[in-house]
Amino acid sequence: MDAVPFFDVEQIKRTGTFNMDSDHFHESYEIYYLLAGERYYYVNDRIYALQVGDLLFINKNQLHRTTSKGRSTHERILINFGDPFIEPLLKLGAGELPLFQGESFLLRPDVHEQGRIVDILHAMLREQKEAAIGHTPYLQTLLLQLLILISRIREAAPEPVLPESSEKQRRVYRILEYLNAHYAERLTLQSIAEYFYISETYLCRIFKQTTGFTVIEYLNYVRVREAQTLLKETDHKITAIAERTGFDSIAHFGRVFKQIAKRSPLQYRKQNKI
């Protein structure tokens, strides 16, 4: 029997400071809707300050993490779904929606739009919980409604919601750009700090405060993501891929890759080779 296409929706309320500490990029799409409280959200190398009613669409393989902002209590609804779940929707034009063509983005819907979004999200939660006959196609139709609504809201928005841009955050953005450009090199905290004329302590502090990641953690995610692309799209040997993505040994590469991707580089290649 064929596996059920991946889809999950969950509503969680958290009291007390909470910072996402799990890995965070994956080969599924994510929609994050903030029902209550405030959050900082790192996605696509920028930081966004979320307020009640904000919706984030996070594309596949986009590194992201949410951290505390202001009051500690918050409540959100999170949707995750993979390509197989939306395949039946492609014939209806879902694949032509602009949200599947580009980067992740943040929307700030008005009160009327928020009401329509919440209605669909609550219908999804009920349908997933009850799991009645035909619940998968029912969830697919609800998701299609939500995706079309998101696209319309985005199209009608007078201007995009801009990321945070304090002096500290702008400095971290420059560091992120440097890491993305130089991940294949033998980078150390000392060499990065020296390049930006700051101390290692200050580098580590502002990077963690701003993104939610440590510098090394972020660097490892970037390297593994690039390694995944090479494993899927080329026939390069795994030792060559480890070297090309900045790892100092095949053992280190294998350990970090498995920690993040939950499988070895060889297993990943066998499962995903194009």
PDB file of N, CA and C in Angstrom, residues 108-204:
ATOM      1  N   ARG A 108       1.561  40.117   6.539  1.00  0.00           N
ATOM      2  CA  ARG A 108       0.880  40.752   7.675  1.00  0.00           C
ATOM      3  C   ARG A 108      -0.569  41.004   7.258  1.00  0.00           C
ATOM      4  N   PRO A 109      -1.428  39.957   7.294  1.00  0.00           N
ATOM      5  CA  PRO A 109      -2.818  40.083   6.828  1.00  0.00           C
ATOM      6  C   PRO A 109      -3.618  41.054   7.685  1.00  0.00           C
ATOM      7  N   ASP A 110      -4.661  41.668   7.099  1.00  0.00           N
ATOM      8  CA  ASP A 110      -5.538  42.520   7.900  1.00  0.00           C
ATOM      9  C   ASP A 110      -6.500  41.637   8.712  1.00  0.00           C
ATOM     10  N   VAL A 111      -7.310  42.276   9.545  1.00  0.00           N
ATOM     11  CA  VAL A 111      -8.164  41.522  10.464  1.00  0.00           C
ATOM     12  C   VAL A 111      -9.118  40.587   9.711  1.00  0.00           C
ATOM     13  N   HIS A 112      -9.697  41.062   8.617  1.00  0.00           N
ATOM     14  CA  HIS A 112     -10.608  40.236   7.822  1.00  0.00           C
ATOM     15  C   HIS A 112      -9.877  39.015   7.250  1.00  0.00           C
ATOM     16  N   GLU A 113      -8.691  39.245   6.713  1.00  0.00           N
ATOM     17  CA  GLU A 113      -7.897  38.153   6.145  1.00  0.00           C
ATOM     18  C   GLU A 113      -7.466  37.164   7.223  1.00  0.00           C
ATOM     19  N   GLN A 114      -7.131  37.687   8.411  1.00  0.00           N
ATOM     20  CA  GLN A 114      -6.756  36.813   9.522  1.00  0.00           C
ATOM     21  C   GLN A 114      -7.901  35.866   9.877  1.00  0.00           C
ATOM     22  N   GLY A 115      -9.126  36.386   9.882  1.00  0.00           N
ATOM     23  CA  GLY A 115     -10.291  35.560  10.194  1.00  0.00           C
ATOM     24  C   GLY A 115     -10.454  34.413   9.207  1.00  0.00           C
ATOM     25  N   ARG A 116     -10.250  34.696   7.932  1.00  0.00           N
ATOM     26  CA  ARG A 116     -10.376  33.654   6.908  1.00  0.00           C
ATOM     27  C   ARG A 116      -9.267  32.604   7.056  1.00  0.00           C
ATOM     28  N   ILE A 117      -8.059  33.068   7.364  1.00  0.00           N
ATOM     29  CA  ILE A 117      -6.936  32.136   7.570  1.00  0.00           C
ATOM     30  C   ILE A 117      -7.200  31.225   8.764  1.00  0.00           C
ATOM     31  N   VAL A 118      -7.621  31.815   9.882  1.00  0.00           N
ATOM     32  CA  VAL A 118      -7.857  31.034  11.104  1.00  0.00           C
ATOM     33  C   VAL A 118      -8.976  30.019  10.889  1.00  0.00           C
ATOM     34  N   ASP A 119     -10.014  30.394  10.151  1.00  0.00           N
ATOM     35  CA  ASP A 119     -11.097  29.443   9.858  1.00  0.00           C
ATOM     36  C   ASP A 119     -10.562  28.202   9.134  1.00  0.00           C
ATOM     37  N   ILE A 120      -9.702  28.416   8.148  1.00  0.00           N
ATOM     38  CA  ILE A 120      -9.143  27.288   7.398  1.00  0.00           C
ATOM     39  C   ILE A 120      -8.228  26.446   8.291  1.00  0.00           C
ATOM     40  N   LEU A 121      -7.406  27.120   9.099  1.00  0.00           N
ATOM     41  CA  LEU A 121      -6.482  26.399   9.981  1.00  0.00           C
ATOM     42  C   LEU A 121      -7.230  25.544  10.999  1.00  0.00           C
ATOM     43  N   HIS A 122      -8.285  26.085  11.584  1.00  0.00           N
ATOM     44  CA  HIS A 122      -9.074  25.312  12.548  1.00  0.00           C
ATOM     45  C   HIS A 122      -9.781  24.140  11.871  1.00  0.00           C
ATOM     46  N   ALA A 123     -10.227  24.327  10.629  1.00  0.00           N
ATOM     47  CA  ALA A 123     -10.833  23.225   9.883  1.00  0.00           C
ATOM     48  C   ALA A 123      -9.806  22.119   9.639  1.00  0.00           C
ATOM     49  N   MET A 124      -8.566  22.515   9.354  1.00  0.00           N
ATOM     50  CA  MET A 124      -7.490  21.533   9.172  1.00  0.00           C
ATOM     51  C   MET A 124      -7.234  20.752  10.460  1.00  0.00           C
ATOM     52  N   LEU A 125      -7.169  21.461  11.573  1.00  0.00           N
ATOM     53  CA  LEU A 125      -6.921  20.806  12.857  1.00  0.00           C
ATOM     54  C   LEU A 125      -8.020  19.794  13.184  1.00  0.00           C
ATOM     55  N   ARG A 126      -9.277  20.189  12.952  1.00  0.00           N
ATOM     56  CA  ARG A 126     -10.392  19.273  13.217  1.00  0.00           C
ATOM     57  C   ARG A 126     -10.320  18.046  12.302  1.00  0.00           C
ATOM     58  N   GLU A 127     -10.054  18.295  11.029  1.00  0.00           N
ATOM     59  CA  GLU A 127     -10.039  17.193  10.063  1.00  0.00           C
ATOM     60  C   GLU A 127      -8.915  16.208  10.369  1.00  0.00           C
ATOM     61  N   GLN A 128      -7.735  16.733  10.721  1.00  0.00           N
ATOM     62  CA  GLN A 128      -6.620  15.846  11.047  1.00  0.00           C
ATOM     63  C   GLN A 128      -6.913  15.026  12.304  1.00  0.00           C
ATOM     64  N   LYS A 129      -7.535  15.655  13.310  1.00  0.00           N
ATOM     65  CA  LYS A 129      -7.841  14.961  14.564  1.00  0.00           C
ATOM     66  C   LYS A 129      -8.896  13.877  14.364  1.00  0.00           C
ATOM     67  N   GLU A 130      -9.942  14.187  13.619  1.00  0.00           N
ATOM     68  CA  GLU A 130     -11.043  13.236  13.453  1.00  0.00           C
ATOM     69  C   GLU A 130     -10.695  12.107  12.483  1.00  0.00           C
ATOM     70  N   ALA A 131      -9.855  12.404  11.485  1.00  0.00           N
ATOM     71  CA  ALA A 131      -9.393  11.395  10.517  1.00  0.00           C
ATOM     72  C   ALA A 131     -10.552  10.566   9.952  1.00  0.00           C
ATOM     73  N   ALA A 132     -11.635  11.236   9.589  1.00  0.00           N
ATOM     74  CA  ALA A 132     -12.799  10.554   9.019  1.00  0.00           C
ATOM     75  C   ALA A 132     -12.498  10.105   7.585  1.00  0.00           C
ATOM     76  N   ILE A 133     -13.414   9.365   6.996  1.00  0.00           N
ATOM     77  CA  ILE A 133     -13.224   8.884   5.634  1.00  0.00           C
ATOM     78  C   ILE A 133     -12.978  10.066   4.688  1.00  0.00           C
ATOM     79  N   GLY A 134     -11.978   9.902   3.822  1.00  0.00           N
ATOM     80  CA  GLY A 134     -11.660  10.951   2.854  1.00  0.00           C
ATOM     81  C   GLY A 134     -10.933  12.145   3.448  1.00  0.00           C
ATOM     82  N   HIS A 135     -10.320  11.965   4.629  1.00  0.00           N
ATOM     83  CA  HIS A 135      -9.725  13.152   5.269  1.00  0.00           C
ATOM     84  C   HIS A 135      -8.504  13.689   4.516  1.00  0.00           C
ATOM     85  N   THR A 136      -7.760  12.810   3.811  1.00  0.00           N
ATOM     86  CA  THR A 136      -6.590  13.312   3.071  1.00  0.00           C
ATOM     87  C   THR A 136      -6.999  14.237   1.924  1.00  0.00           C
ATOM     88  N   PRO A 137      -7.913  13.831   1.031  1.00  0.00           N
ATOM     89  CA  PRO A 137      -8.316  14.794  -0.012  1.00  0.00           C
ATOM     90  C   PRO A 137      -9.009  16.028   0.563  1.00  0.00           C
ATOM     91  N   TYR A 138      -9.700  15.857   1.696  1.00  0.00           N
ATOM     92  CA  TYR A 138     -10.337  17.024   2.318  1.00  0.00           C
ATOM     93  C   TYR A 138      -9.270  18.013   2.780  1.00  0.00           C
ATOM     94  N   LEU A 139      -8.208  17.496   3.412  1.00  0.00           N
ATOM     95  CA  LEU A 139      -7.110  18.359   3.846  1.00  0.00           C
ATOM     96  C   LEU A 139      -6.421  19.007   2.644  1.00  0.00           C
ATOM     97  N   GLN A 140      -6.314  18.270   1.558  1.00  0.00           N
ATOM     98  CA  GLN A 140      -5.700  18.831   0.352  1.00  0.00           C
ATOM     99  C   GLN A 140      -6.523  19.998  -0.189  1.00  0.00           C
ATOM    100  N   THR A 141      -7.841  19.871  -0.144  1.00  0.00           N
ATOM    101  CA  THR A 141      -8.675  20.980  -0.628  1.00  0.00           C
ATOM    102  C   THR A 141      -8.572  22.187   0.304  1.00  0.00           C
ATOM    103  N   LEU A 142      -8.471  21.929   1.609  1.00  0.00           N
ATOM    104  CA  LEU A 142      -8.297  23.037   2.555  1.00  0.00           C
ATOM    105  C   LEU A 142      -6.951  23.725   2.330  1.00  0.00           C
ATOM    106  N   LEU A 143      -5.914  22.923   2.088  1.00  0.00           N
ATOM    107  CA  LEU A 143      -4.592  23.502   1.833  1.00  0.00           C
ATOM    108  C   LEU A 143      -4.611  24.339   0.559  1.00  0.00           C
ATOM    109  N   LEU A 144      -5.287  23.850  -0.474  1.00  0.00           N
ATOM    110  CA  LEU A 144      -5.381  24.622  -1.713  1.00  0.00           C
ATOM    111  C   LEU A 144      -6.064  25.967  -1.464  1.00  0.00           C
ATOM    112  N   GLN A 145      -7.139  25.963  -0.681  1.00  0.00           N
ATOM    113  CA  GLN A 145      -7.805  27.225  -0.325  1.00  0.00           C
ATOM    114  C   GLN A 145      -6.831  28.174   0.365  1.00  0.00           C
ATOM    115  N   LEU A 146      -6.061  27.626   1.319  1.00  0.00           N
ATOM    116  CA  LEU A 146      -5.117  28.459   2.074  1.00  0.00           C
ATOM    117  C   LEU A 146      -4.022  29.010   1.164  1.00  0.00           C
ATOM    118  N   LEU A 147      -3.484  28.180   0.291  1.00  0.00           N
ATOM    119  CA  LEU A 147      -2.404  28.622  -0.598  1.00  0.00           C
ATOM    120  C   LEU A 147      -2.889  29.718  -1.553  1.00  0.00           C
ATOM    121  N   ILE A 148      -4.091  29.562  -2.068  1.00  0.00           N
ATOM    122  CA  ILE A 148      -4.642  30.598  -2.959  1.00  0.00           C
ATOM    123  C   ILE A 148      -4.866  31.893  -2.175  1.00  0.00           C
ATOM    124  N   LEU A 149      -5.392  31.766  -0.958  1.00  0.00           N
ATOM    125  CA  LEU A 149      -5.622  32.951  -0.120  1.00  0.00           C
ATOM    126  C   LEU A 149      -4.305  33.658   0.191  1.00  0.00           C
ATOM    127  N   ILE A 150      -3.277  32.887   0.530  1.00  0.00           N
ATOM    128  CA  ILE A 150      -1.960  33.469   0.809  1.00  0.00           C
ATOM    129  C   ILE A 150      -1.445  34.211  -0.422  1.00  0.00           C
ATOM    130  N   SER A 151      -1.581  33.609  -1.585  1.00  0.00           N
ATOM    131  CA  SER A 151      -1.107  34.243  -2.824  1.00  0.00           C
ATOM    132  C   SER A 151      -1.852  35.546  -3.104  1.00  0.00           C
ATOM    133  N   ARG A 152      -3.156  35.564  -2.854  1.00  0.00           N
ATOM    134  CA  ARG A 152      -3.941  36.779  -3.078  1.00  0.00           C
ATOM    135  C   ARG A 152      -3.553  37.878  -2.107  1.00  0.00           C
ATOM    136  N   ILE A 153      -3.345  37.501  -0.845  1.00  0.00           N
ATOM    137  CA  ILE A 153      -2.944  38.498   0.160  1.00  0.00           C
ATOM    138  C   ILE A 153      -1.587  39.083  -0.210  1.00  0.00           C
ATOM    139  N   ARG A 154      -0.687  38.216  -0.620  1.00  0.00           N
ATOM    140  CA  ARG A 154       0.657  38.674  -0.990  1.00  0.00           C
ATOM    141  C   ARG A 154       0.604  39.593  -2.200  1.00  0.00           C
ATOM    142  N   GLU A 155      -0.213  39.220  -3.178  1.00  0.00           N
ATOM    143  CA  GLU A 155      -0.341  40.021  -4.395  1.00  0.00           C
ATOM    144  C   GLU A 155      -0.925  41.398  -4.090  1.00  0.00           C
ATOM    145  N   ALA A 156      -1.874  41.452  -3.144  1.00  0.00           N
ATOM    146  CA  ALA A 156      -2.562  42.713  -2.844  1.00  0.00           C
ATOM    147  C   ALA A 156      -1.803  43.594  -1.859  1.00  0.00           C
ATOM    148  N   ALA A 157      -0.790  43.039  -1.188  1.00  0.00           N
ATOM    149  CA  ALA A 157      -0.056  43.813  -0.176  1.00  0.00           C
ATOM    150  C   ALA A 157       0.637  45.004  -0.835  1.00  0.00           C
ATOM    151  N   PRO A 158       0.528  46.176  -0.231  1.00  0.00           N
ATOM    152  CA  PRO A 158       1.139  47.365  -0.833  1.00  0.00           C
ATOM    153  C   PRO A 158       2.659  47.272  -0.899  1.00  0.00           C
ATOM    154  N   GLU A 159       3.280  46.597   0.075  1.00  0.00           N
ATOM    155  CA  GLU A 159       4.732  46.423   0.084  1.00  0.00           C
ATOM    156  C   GLU A 159       5.077  45.248   1.001  1.00  0.00           C
ATOM    157  N   PRO A 160       6.205  44.589   0.782  1.00  0.00           N
ATOM    158  CA  PRO A 160       6.575  43.454   1.626  1.00  0.00           C
ATOM    159  C   PRO A 160       6.920  43.894   3.049  1.00  0.00           C
ATOM    160  N   VAL A 161       6.751  42.989   4.008  1.00  0.00           N
ATOM    161  CA  VAL A 161       7.153  43.269   5.386  1.00  0.00           C
ATOM    162  C   VAL A 161       8.674  43.157   5.451  1.00  0.00           C
ATOM    163  N   LEU A 162       9.327  44.203   5.916  1.00  0.00           N
ATOM    164  CA  LEU A 162      10.791  44.253   5.899  1.00  0.00           C
ATOM    165  C   LEU A 162      11.384  43.570   7.126  1.00  0.00           C
ATOM    166  N   PRO A 163      12.589  42.996   6.975  1.00  0.00           N
ATOM    167  CA  PRO A 163      13.257  42.395   8.132  1.00  0.00           C
ATOM    168  C   PRO A 163      13.755  43.457   9.102  1.00  0.00           C
ATOM    169  N   GLU A 164      14.133  43.006  10.307  1.00  0.00           N
ATOM    170  CA  GLU A 164      14.721  43.897  11.299  1.00  0.00           C
ATOM    171  C   GLU A 164      16.044  44.451  10.771  1.00  0.00           C
ATOM    172  N   SER A 165      16.387  45.664  11.193  1.00  0.00           N
ATOM    173  CA  SER A 165      17.575  46.285  10.618  1.00  0.00           C
ATOM    174  C   SER A 165      18.261  47.248  11.581  1.00  0.00           C
ATOM    175  N   SER A 166      18.564  46.763  12.783  1.00  0.00           N
ATOM    176  CA  SER A 166      19.372  47.560  13.703  1.00  0.00           C
ATOM    177  C   SER A 166      20.838  47.448  13.276  1.00  0.00           C
ATOM    178  N   GLU A 167      21.706  48.248  13.865  1.00  0.00           N
ATOM    179  CA  GLU A 167      23.127  48.191  13.512  1.00  0.00           C
ATOM    180  C   GLU A 167      23.697  46.807  13.805  1.00  0.00           C
ATOM    181  N   LYS A 168      23.321  46.223  14.943  1.00  0.00           N
ATOM    182  CA  LYS A 168      23.802  44.884  15.293  1.00  0.00           C
ATOM    183  C   LYS A 168      23.320  43.859  14.274  1.00  0.00           C
ATOM    184  N   GLN A 169      22.049  43.950  13.889  1.00  0.00           N
ATOM    185  CA  GLN A 169      21.508  42.987  12.928  1.00  0.00           C
ATOM    186  C   GLN A 169      22.145  43.149  11.558  1.00  0.00           C
ATOM    187  N   ARG A 170      22.412  44.389  11.146  1.00  0.00           N
ATOM    188  CA  ARG A 170      23.081  44.601   9.858  1.00  0.00           C
ATOM    189  C   ARG A 170      24.483  43.996   9.867  1.00  0.00           C
ATOM    190  N   ARG A 171      25.153  44.078  11.014  1.00  0.00           N
ATOM    191  CA  ARG A 171      26.489  43.475  11.125  1.00  0.00           C
ATOM    192  C   ARG A 171      26.388  41.953  10.999  1.00  0.00           C
ATOM    193  N   VAL A 172      25.381  41.362  11.645  1.00  0.00           N
ATOM    194  CA  VAL A 172      25.195  39.912  11.555  1.00  0.00           C
ATOM    195  C   VAL A 172      24.837  39.518  10.130  1.00  0.00           C
ATOM    196  N   TYR A 173      24.038  40.318   9.434  1.00  0.00           N
ATOM    197  CA  TYR A 173      23.707  40.022   8.033  1.00  0.00           C
ATOM    198  C   TYR A 173      24.992  39.948   7.191  1.00  0.00           C
ATOM    199  N   ARG A 174      25.936  40.858   7.464  1.00  0.00           N
ATOM    200  CA  ARG A 174      27.206  40.839   6.721  1.00  0.00           C
ATOM    201  C   ARG A 174      27.985  39.555   7.030  1.00  0.00           C
ATOM    202  N   ILE A 175      27.942  39.122   8.295  1.00  0.00           N
ATOM    203  CA  ILE A 175      28.619  37.876   8.677  1.00  0.00           C
ATOM    204  C   ILE A 175      27.965  36.684   7.983  1.00  0.00           C
ATOM    205  N   LEU A 176      26.635  36.670   7.934  1.00  0.00           N
ATOM    206  CA  LEU A 176      25.913  35.597   7.244  1.00  0.00           C
ATOM    207  C   LEU A 176      26.307  35.539   5.767  1.00  0.00           C
ATOM    208  N   GLU A 177      26.367  36.684   5.136  1.00  0.00           N
ATOM    209  CA  GLU A 177      26.750  36.728   3.719  1.00  0.00           C
ATOM    210  C   GLU A 177      28.164  36.200   3.525  1.00  0.00           C
ATOM    211  N   TYR A 178      29.051  36.539   4.464  1.00  0.00           N
ATOM    212  CA  TYR A 178      30.437  36.052   4.392  1.00  0.00           C
ATOM    213  C   TYR A 178      30.488  34.528   4.530  1.00  0.00           C
ATOM    214  N   LEU A 179      29.741  33.982   5.488  1.00  0.00           N
ATOM    215  CA  LEU A 179      29.735  32.533   5.698  1.00  0.00           C
ATOM    216  C   LEU A 179      29.158  31.801   4.492  1.00  0.00           C
ATOM    217  N   ASN A 180      28.125  32.357   3.888  1.00  0.00           N
ATOM    218  CA  ASN A 180      27.529  31.734   2.708  1.00  0.00           C
ATOM    219  C   ASN A 180      28.474  31.754   1.507  1.00  0.00           C
ATOM    220  N   ALA A 181      29.323  32.770   1.449  1.00  0.00           N
ATOM    221  CA  ALA A 181      30.256  32.890   0.325  1.00  0.00           C
ATOM    222  C   ALA A 181      31.532  32.080   0.538  1.00  0.00           C
ATOM    223  N   HIS A 182      31.903  31.833   1.798  1.00  0.00           N
ATOM    224  CA  HIS A 182      33.210  31.232   2.093  1.00  0.00           C
ATOM    225  C   HIS A 182      33.127  29.901   2.842  1.00  0.00           C
ATOM    226  N   TYR A 183      31.949  29.263   2.856  1.00  0.00           N
ATOM    227  CA  TYR A 183      31.767  28.025   3.623  1.00  0.00           C
ATOM    228  C   TYR A 183      32.737  26.917   3.216  1.00  0.00           C
ATOM    229  N   ALA A 184      33.227  26.942   1.966  1.00  0.00           N
ATOM    230  CA  ALA A 184      34.109  25.879   1.481  1.00  0.00           C
ATOM    231  C   ALA A 184      35.536  26.035   1.996  1.00  0.00           C
ATOM    232  N   GLU A 185      35.820  27.163   2.631  1.00  0.00           N
ATOM    233  CA  GLU A 185      37.169  27.418   3.134  1.00  0.00           C
ATOM    234  C   GLU A 185      37.327  26.888   4.558  1.00  0.00           C
ATOM    235  N   ARG A 186      38.551  26.836   5.019  1.00  0.00           N
ATOM    236  CA  ARG A 186      38.835  26.382   6.380  1.00  0.00           C
ATOM    237  C   ARG A 186      38.610  27.552   7.347  1.00  0.00           C
ATOM    238  N   LEU A 187      37.388  27.746   7.748  1.00  0.00           N
ATOM    239  CA  LEU A 187      37.032  28.869   8.608  1.00  0.00           C
ATOM    240  C   LEU A 187      37.141  28.487  10.079  1.00  0.00           C
ATOM    241  N   THR A 188      37.580  29.438  10.893  1.00  0.00           N
ATOM    242  CA  THR A 188      37.586  29.277  12.351  1.00  0.00           C
ATOM    243  C   THR A 188      36.939  30.512  12.956  1.00  0.00           C
ATOM    244  N   LEU A 189      36.516  30.408  14.205  1.00  0.00           N
ATOM    245  CA  LEU A 189      35.962  31.579  14.879  1.00  0.00           C
ATOM    246  C   LEU A 189      36.979  32.717  14.888  1.00  0.00           C
ATOM    247  N   GLN A 190      38.246  32.368  15.085  1.00  0.00           N
ATOM    248  CA  GLN A 190      39.293  33.395  15.118  1.00  0.00           C
ATOM    249  C   GLN A 190      39.421  34.101  13.770  1.00  0.00           C
ATOM    250  N   SER A 191      39.427  33.322  12.684  1.00  0.00           N
ATOM    251  CA  SER A 191      39.604  33.944  11.361  1.00  0.00           C
ATOM    252  C   SER A 191      38.393  34.801  10.980  1.00  0.00           C
ATOM    253  N   ILE A 192      37.199  34.361  11.358  1.00  0.00           N
ATOM    254  CA  ILE A 192      35.987  35.136  11.056  1.00  0.00           C
ATOM    255  C   ILE A 192      35.991  36.437  11.857  1.00  0.00           C
ATOM    256  N   ALA A 193      36.313  36.335  13.141  1.00  0.00           N
ATOM    257  CA  ALA A 193      36.349  37.519  14.006  1.00  0.00           C
ATOM    258  C   ALA A 193      37.391  38.517  13.504  1.00  0.00           C
ATOM    259  N   GLU A 194      38.540  38.023  13.110  1.00  0.00           N
ATOM    260  CA  GLU A 194      39.599  38.908  12.618  1.00  0.00           C
ATOM    261  C   GLU A 194      39.170  39.609  11.328  1.00  0.00           C
ATOM    262  N   TYR A 195      38.461  38.902  10.467  1.00  0.00           N
ATOM    263  CA  TYR A 195      38.008  39.491   9.208  1.00  0.00           C
ATOM    264  C   TYR A 195      37.087  40.680   9.466  1.00  0.00           C
ATOM    265  N   PHE A 196      36.252  40.588  10.521  1.00  0.00           N
ATOM    266  CA  PHE A 196      35.294  41.658  10.829  1.00  0.00           C
ATOM    267  C   PHE A 196      35.799  42.609  11.924  1.00  0.00           C
ATOM    268  N   TYR A 197      37.060  42.436  12.345  1.00  0.00           N
ATOM    269  CA  TYR A 197      37.672  43.317  13.346  1.00  0.00           C
ATOM    270  C   TYR A 197      36.867  43.358  14.653  1.00  0.00           C
ATOM    271  N   ILE A 198      36.429  42.194  15.088  1.00  0.00           N
ATOM    272  CA  ILE A 198      35.727  42.085  16.370  1.00  0.00           C
ATOM    273  C   ILE A 198      36.316  40.907  17.138  1.00  0.00           C
ATOM    274  N   SER A 199      36.004  40.821  18.420  1.00  0.00           N
ATOM    275  CA  SER A 199      36.505  39.704  19.223  1.00  0.00           C
ATOM    276  C   SER A 199      35.666  38.454  18.970  1.00  0.00           C
ATOM    277  N   GLU A 200      36.253  37.295  19.249  1.00  0.00           N
ATOM    278  CA  GLU A 200      35.507  36.040  19.106  1.00  0.00           C
ATOM    279  C   GLU A 200      34.282  36.024  20.029  1.00  0.00           C
ATOM    280  N   THR A 201      34.455  36.551  21.232  1.00  0.00           N
ATOM    281  CA  THR A 201      33.353  36.566  22.201  1.00  0.00           C
ATOM    282  C   THR A 201      32.186  37.389  21.681  1.00  0.00           C
ATOM    283  N   TYR A 202      32.509  38.570  21.146  1.00  0.00           N
ATOM    284  CA  TYR A 202      31.454  39.445  20.622  1.00  0.00           C
ATOM    285  C   TYR A 202      30.796  38.806  19.394  1.00  0.00           C
ATOM    286  N   LEU A 203      31.608  38.215  18.511  1.00  0.00           N
ATOM    287  CA  LEU A 203      31.080  37.528  17.333  1.00  0.00           C
ATOM    288  C   LEU A 203      30.064  36.468  17.735  1.00  0.00           C
ATOM    289  N   CYS A 204      30.448  35.617  18.679  1.00  0.00           N
ATOM    290  CA  CYS A 204      29.565  34.518  19.094  1.00  0.00           C
ATOM    291  C   CYS A 204      28.289  35.043  19.742  1.00  0.00           C
TER     292      CYS A 204
END
